[in-house]
Short mmCIF file of C-alpha atoms in Angstrom, two decimals:
data_model
loop_
_atom_site.label_atom_id
_atom_site.label_comp_id
_atom_site.label_asym_id
_atom_site.label_seq_id
_atom_site.Cartn_x
_atom_site.Cartn_y
_atom_site.Cartn_z
CA MET A 1 8.00 -150.50 84.61
CA ILE A 2 9.97 -150.89 81.40
CA LEU A 3 6.87 -152.28 79.65
CA ARG A 4 4.86 -149.22 80.57
CA LYS A 5 7.48 -146.93 79.06
CA ILE A 6 7.62 -148.94 75.83
CA PHE A 7 3.83 -148.97 75.61
CA PHE A 8 3.66 -145.23 76.18
CA LEU A 9 6.28 -144.63 73.50
CA PHE A 10 4.39 -146.67 70.93
CA PHE A 11 1.20 -144.79 71.82
CA ILE A 12 2.84 -141.40 71.13
CA LEU A 13 4.20 -142.61 67.80
CA PHE A 14 0.82 -143.92 66.80
CA ILE A 15 -0.90 -140.63 67.61
CA SER A 16 1.75 -138.64 65.67
CA PHE A 17 1.43 -140.88 62.65
CA SER A 18 -2.33 -140.55 62.68
CA LEU A 19 -2.13 -136.76 62.73
CA ALA A 20 0.39 -136.74 59.88
CA GLN A 21 -1.90 -138.82 57.71
CA ARG A 22 -4.79 -136.42 58.31
CA ARG A 23 -2.81 -133.34 57.10
CA LYS A 24 -1.94 -134.92 53.74
CA LYS A 25 -5.54 -135.71 52.90
CA VAL A 26 -6.93 -133.54 49.96
CA ASP A 27 -10.63 -132.66 49.81
CA THR A 28 -12.36 -132.36 46.38
CA VAL A 29 -14.82 -129.39 45.98
CA TYR A 30 -17.37 -129.40 43.16
CA VAL A 31 -18.68 -125.96 41.91
CA TYR A 32 -21.75 -125.85 39.79
CA GLU A 33 -22.53 -122.66 37.59
CA ASN A 34 -25.94 -121.96 36.27
CA VAL A 35 -25.69 -119.90 33.00
CA VAL A 36 -28.87 -118.30 31.67
CA VAL A 37 -28.83 -116.98 28.10
CA TYR A 38 -31.51 -114.50 26.94
CA ASP A 39 -31.95 -114.12 23.19
CA THR A 40 -33.74 -110.99 21.74
CA VAL A 41 -34.96 -111.01 18.21
CA TYR A 42 -35.74 -107.61 16.52
CA LEU A 43 -38.08 -107.55 13.57
CA MET A 44 -37.93 -104.47 11.24
CA LYS A 45 -41.10 -103.57 9.43
CA PRO A 46 -41.74 -100.53 7.16
CA VAL A 47 -44.14 -97.92 8.55
CA HIS A 48 -46.13 -95.88 6.03
CA PHE A 49 -47.05 -92.20 6.80
CA LYS A 50 -49.22 -89.95 4.69
CA PHE A 51 -47.87 -86.34 4.36
CA ASN A 52 -50.46 -83.63 3.65
CA ASP A 53 -49.00 -80.47 2.04
CA LEU A 54 -45.97 -80.00 4.21
CA ILE A 55 -44.59 -76.41 4.10
CA PHE A 56 -40.94 -75.77 4.87
CA GLN A 57 -39.66 -72.24 5.47
CA SER A 58 -36.93 -71.08 3.14
CA PRO A 59 -33.58 -70.62 4.87
CA LYS A 60 -32.63 -67.06 5.80
CA ILE A 61 -29.18 -65.58 6.03
CA GLU A 62 -29.00 -63.01 8.79
CA GLU A 63 -26.26 -60.84 10.17
CA LYS A 64 -24.67 -61.62 13.43
CA PHE A 65 -26.81 -60.60 16.38
CA PHE A 66 -24.44 -58.09 17.92
CA VAL A 67 -23.80 -56.29 14.61
CA ARG A 68 -27.51 -55.99 13.78
CA ASN A 69 -28.31 -54.91 17.31
CA ILE A 70 -25.76 -52.08 17.30
CA PHE A 71 -27.07 -50.82 13.97
CA LYS A 72 -30.64 -50.77 15.24
CA GLU A 73 -29.64 -49.01 18.44
CA GLU A 74 -27.82 -46.26 16.55
CA LEU A 75 -30.77 -45.86 14.18
CA GLU A 76 -33.21 -45.55 17.07
CA LYS A 77 -30.97 -43.02 18.80
CA GLN A 78 -30.83 -40.89 15.66
CA ARG A 79 -34.59 -41.05 15.23
CA ALA A 80 -35.11 -40.09 18.87
CA LYS A 81 -32.76 -37.10 18.47
CA ASN A 82 -34.65 -35.97 15.37
CA ARG A 83 -37.98 -36.26 17.19
CA ILE A 84 -36.63 -34.24 20.11
CA ARG A 85 -35.30 -31.55 17.78
CA ARG A 86 -38.63 -31.32 15.96
CA GLN A 87 -40.65 -31.18 19.17
CA LYS A 88 -38.59 -28.53 20.95
CA ILE A 89 -40.56 -25.45 21.91
CA ASN A 90 -39.10 -21.93 21.85
CA THR A 91 -36.20 -22.99 19.62
CA PHE A 92 -34.71 -20.21 17.49
CA GLU A 93 -33.13 -20.58 14.07
CA TYR A 94 -31.66 -17.90 11.86
CA GLY A 95 -29.99 -17.92 8.50
CA ILE A 96 -29.38 -16.29 5.13
CA GLU A 97 -31.13 -16.71 1.79
CA ALA A 98 -30.35 -16.10 -1.88
CA GLY A 99 -32.46 -16.71 -4.92
CA ILE A 100 -33.79 -15.76 -8.33
CA GLY A 101 -37.27 -14.96 -9.53
CA LEU A 102 -39.75 -13.48 -11.98
CA LYS A 103 -41.94 -10.42 -11.47
CA TYR A 104 -45.20 -9.70 -13.32
CA SER A 105 -46.70 -6.17 -13.25
CA ASP A 106 -50.17 -5.30 -14.57
CA TRP A 107 -49.22 -1.68 -15.15
CA ALA A 108 -46.26 -2.72 -17.36
CA LYS A 109 -48.75 -4.30 -19.77
CA THR A 110 -50.48 -0.94 -20.18
CA VAL A 111 -47.17 0.73 -21.01
CA SER A 112 -45.48 -1.47 -23.57
CA SER A 113 -44.57 -4.97 -22.41
CA ASP A 114 -46.03 -7.99 -20.71
CA LYS A 115 -42.68 -9.73 -20.32
CA PRO A 116 -41.83 -10.80 -16.76
CA GLN A 117 -38.84 -9.17 -15.11
CA PHE A 118 -35.98 -11.41 -14.10
CA GLY A 119 -34.32 -10.62 -10.79
CA GLU A 120 -32.12 -11.70 -7.92
CA ASN A 121 -32.59 -11.40 -4.18
CA LEU A 122 -30.71 -11.65 -0.89
CA GLY A 123 -32.19 -11.88 2.57
CA ILE A 124 -31.94 -12.80 6.21
CA TRP A 125 -34.49 -14.57 8.38
CA ILE A 126 -35.19 -15.78 11.90
CA SER A 127 -37.72 -18.38 13.04
CA LYS A 128 -39.09 -19.66 16.31
CA ASN A 129 -41.01 -22.82 17.22
CA ILE A 130 -44.38 -22.08 18.78
CA LEU A 131 -45.82 -25.63 18.68
CA PRO A 132 -44.40 -29.04 17.81
CA ARG A 133 -43.72 -28.97 14.05
CA THR A 134 -45.07 -25.41 13.81
CA SER A 135 -43.01 -22.23 13.70
CA ILE A 136 -43.20 -18.58 12.71
CA LEU A 137 -40.59 -16.97 10.47
CA PHE A 138 -39.72 -13.31 9.95
CA SER A 139 -37.64 -12.39 6.90
CA ALA A 140 -36.22 -9.30 5.20
CA ASN A 141 -35.21 -9.42 1.52
CA VAL A 142 -33.87 -7.00 -1.05
CA TYR A 143 -34.73 -7.66 -4.73
CA HIS A 144 -33.03 -6.33 -7.84
CA TRP A 145 -35.13 -6.47 -11.02
CA ASN A 146 -33.65 -6.16 -14.49
CA SER A 147 -35.26 -4.03 -17.17
CA THR A 148 -37.87 -5.23 -19.64
CA ILE A 149 -38.95 -1.71 -20.64
CA ASP A 150 -36.47 0.82 -21.98
CA ILE A 151 -38.25 3.79 -23.58
CA ASP A 152 -36.50 6.87 -24.99
CA ALA A 153 -38.92 9.49 -26.30
CA ASN A 154 -36.26 10.82 -28.65
CA LYS A 155 -36.01 7.42 -30.36
CA ASP A 156 -39.24 5.54 -29.73
CA ASP A 157 -42.89 6.34 -30.14
CA SER A 158 -44.71 4.97 -27.08
CA ILE A 159 -47.87 5.47 -25.09
CA LEU A 160 -45.92 7.59 -22.57
CA ASN A 161 -44.72 10.17 -25.10
CA GLY A 162 -46.21 13.64 -24.80
CA PHE A 163 -46.87 16.51 -22.41
CA TYR A 164 -48.14 16.13 -18.85
CA PHE A 165 -49.42 18.87 -16.56
CA THR A 166 -49.02 19.32 -12.84
CA GLU A 167 -51.77 20.52 -10.51
CA ASP A 168 -50.43 24.02 -11.07
CA HIS A 169 -50.81 23.51 -14.84
CA LEU A 170 -47.08 23.47 -15.45
CA PRO A 171 -46.05 21.43 -18.50
CA LEU A 172 -43.80 18.34 -18.29
CA LEU A 173 -42.42 16.56 -21.31
CA PHE A 174 -41.74 12.80 -21.03
CA GLN A 175 -38.19 11.73 -21.90
CA ARG A 176 -37.15 8.30 -20.63
CA PHE A 177 -38.35 5.36 -18.58
CA ASN A 178 -36.57 2.17 -17.52
CA ASN A 179 -38.24 -0.28 -15.14
CA LYS A 180 -34.96 -1.55 -13.69
CA HIS A 181 -35.29 -1.03 -9.94
CA PHE A 182 -34.90 -2.38 -6.38
CA ASP A 183 -37.62 -3.33 -3.96
CA TYR A 184 -37.60 -4.42 -0.32
CA THR A 185 -39.88 -6.96 1.34
CA LEU A 186 -40.66 -7.86 4.95
CA GLN A 187 -42.57 -11.08 5.55
CA LEU A 188 -44.16 -12.91 8.47
CA LYS A 189 -44.83 -16.60 7.71
CA LEU A 190 -46.39 -19.55 9.48
CA LEU A 191 -44.67 -22.86 8.69
CA TYR A 192 -45.60 -26.47 9.37
CA GLU A 193 -42.90 -29.13 9.12
CA TRP A 194 -43.74 -32.64 7.94
CA LYS A 195 -40.69 -34.84 7.50
CA ASN A 196 -38.47 -32.64 5.27
CA LEU A 197 -41.31 -30.60 3.75
CA ARG A 198 -42.31 -27.21 5.17
CA PRO A 199 -45.39 -25.61 3.59
CA PHE A 200 -45.98 -22.00 4.63
CA ALA A 201 -48.25 -19.00 4.20
CA GLY A 202 -47.79 -15.42 5.31
CA ILE A 203 -48.33 -11.70 4.94
CA LEU A 204 -45.87 -9.19 3.51
CA VAL A 205 -45.01 -5.51 3.20
CA ASN A 206 -43.32 -4.50 -0.07
CA HIS A 207 -41.60 -1.19 -0.80
CA ASN A 208 -40.54 -0.31 -4.35
CA THR A 209 -39.52 2.72 -6.42
CA TYR A 210 -39.95 3.37 -10.16
CA LYS A 211 -38.30 6.35 -11.86
CA MET A 212 -39.15 8.37 -14.98
CA GLN A 213 -37.39 11.38 -16.53
CA PHE A 214 -39.17 14.52 -17.76
CA LEU A 215 -38.18 17.90 -19.10
CA VAL A 216 -39.36 20.51 -16.61
CA PRO A 217 -39.71 24.25 -17.07
CA GLU A 218 -36.87 26.47 -16.01
CA ASN A 219 -37.53 30.18 -16.40
CA ASN A 220 -40.75 29.08 -18.17
CA VAL A 221 -38.78 27.08 -20.74
CA LEU A 222 -38.63 23.27 -20.90
CA THR A 223 -34.88 22.86 -20.68
CA LYS A 224 -34.13 21.01 -17.42
CA MET A 225 -34.07 17.18 -17.13
CA ASP A 226 -35.45 15.94 -13.81
CA ASP A 227 -36.32 12.61 -12.19
CA PHE A 228 -39.84 11.77 -11.02
CA LYS A 229 -40.26 8.78 -8.74
CA SER A 230 -43.19 6.59 -7.80
CA THR A 231 -42.62 5.16 -4.33
CA GLN A 232 -45.09 2.58 -3.06
CA THR A 233 -45.48 0.65 0.19
CA CYS A 234 -47.88 -2.22 -0.45
CA PHE A 235 -49.44 -5.00 1.61
CA GLY A 236 -49.99 -8.50 0.29
CA PHE A 237 -49.70 -12.20 0.94
CA SER A 238 -47.42 -15.10 0.12
CA PHE A 239 -47.40 -18.90 0.22
CA GLY A 240 -45.04 -21.64 -0.84
CA LEU A 241 -43.06 -24.71 0.10
CA GLN A 242 -39.64 -25.35 1.59
CA TYR A 243 -37.64 -28.58 1.42
CA ARG A 244 -34.93 -29.36 3.98
CA PHE A 245 -31.82 -31.24 2.83
CA PHE A 246 -28.38 -31.80 4.32
CA ARG A 247 -29.90 -30.69 7.66
CA ASN A 248 -28.78 -27.03 7.36
CA PHE A 249 -30.01 -26.23 3.84
CA LEU A 250 -33.49 -25.29 2.62
CA LEU A 251 -34.86 -25.04 -0.92
CA SER A 252 -37.91 -22.84 -1.34
CA LEU A 253 -40.51 -22.03 -3.99
CA GLU A 254 -42.64 -18.98 -3.19
CA TYR A 255 -45.49 -16.94 -4.67
CA GLN A 256 -46.08 -13.28 -3.62
CA GLN A 257 -48.85 -10.86 -4.56
CA TYR A 258 -49.69 -7.27 -3.59
CA ASP A 259 -51.60 -4.25 -4.95
CA MET A 260 -50.14 -0.91 -6.02
CA LYS A 261 -52.62 1.94 -5.48
CA ASN A 262 -52.68 5.61 -6.38
CA ILE A 263 -49.53 5.60 -8.47
CA SER A 264 -48.13 9.10 -8.67
CA LEU A 265 -44.79 10.59 -9.68
CA LYS A 266 -43.09 13.09 -7.40
CA ASN A 267 -39.93 15.13 -7.02
CA SER A 268 -38.92 18.01 -4.77
CA SER A 269 -40.64 20.65 -6.92
CA PHE A 270 -43.46 18.88 -8.79
CA ASP A 271 -45.88 16.07 -8.33
CA PHE A 272 -48.66 14.69 -10.50
CA ASP A 273 -50.75 11.56 -10.89
CA ILE A 274 -50.28 9.12 -13.73
CA PHE A 275 -52.45 6.21 -14.91
CA GLN A 276 -55.48 8.08 -13.61
CA THR A 277 -57.91 5.82 -15.48
CA ASN A 278 -56.86 2.81 -13.42
CA ASN A 279 -54.77 3.60 -10.39
CA THR A 280 -54.77 0.09 -8.85
CA PHE A 281 -52.34 -2.49 -10.24
CA VAL A 282 -51.30 -5.97 -9.13
CA GLU A 283 -47.72 -7.16 -8.95
CA ARG A 284 -46.84 -10.83 -8.62
CA LYS A 285 -43.54 -12.57 -7.86
CA ILE A 286 -42.43 -16.17 -8.24
CA ASN A 287 -39.16 -16.80 -6.40
CA PHE A 288 -36.88 -19.80 -6.14
CA GLY A 289 -34.32 -19.67 -3.34
CA ILE A 290 -31.86 -21.55 -1.20
CA SER A 291 -31.30 -20.88 2.50
CA TYR A 292 -28.54 -21.82 4.89
CA ILE A 293 -29.32 -22.28 8.59
CA ILE A 294 -26.51 -20.58 10.52
CA SER A 295 -27.60 -21.75 13.98
CA GLY A 296 -30.36 -23.66 15.69
CA ARG A 297 -30.70 -27.38 15.04
#
């Protein structure tokens, strides 16, 4: 019994010792690494190209987009407004005009002088568009012409000096003549506007008065000084060119012509014809003026 116990004890010790020896045992692990190295070799070789007349654009300096764009938009708006203004139908304009000019009279040459008369004028006008770029204009002007003929029978010997006789055979003695006078003109013009230029042509009615002084008989004696007037209403034509500047201003150059027929001198008591050998004369005017448009565009 005791032997069994001793044997069993030795067996347990032997097993424990065997297990202890196994725990202390160290295993060796070998790790193999396969390293692959790739080598790349780059060779640099020159490549030759043939250039055939290469053209490079020159550099341009431009404004910033938004600045240029605003400028163009404003310019287009202004052009559109101008086109609309020019194309409006039934648009009225009215204004005033002032100017200077020269007047040539055929009958003045027969008297004593062929010098042109210098004068001034004032007027008013109104126009209306009837078609795009086309309008009609009605104007009324008063002209004052300075003298180029100043004849005094008591001082000068002229073609007008002498006695004249009325239809009743009453004698009249010429005394004085001065061609300083006023005349009045109504015109109807047709204008065409191209950009700022406005060529025109029209018809006119001109009314003028010339005055001479004669000695008339009083109690059958030539003692009374009296005025004899030649009043004419004549029809003629005109043409010229206007130039618009500063929007509301117009410069104009105009030519007018009309005929004076059957010139006769009259007063309340006497009347008689003069220049009976040629009673049709031509008067011509060249006027330069400036107009201001009061309303309209």
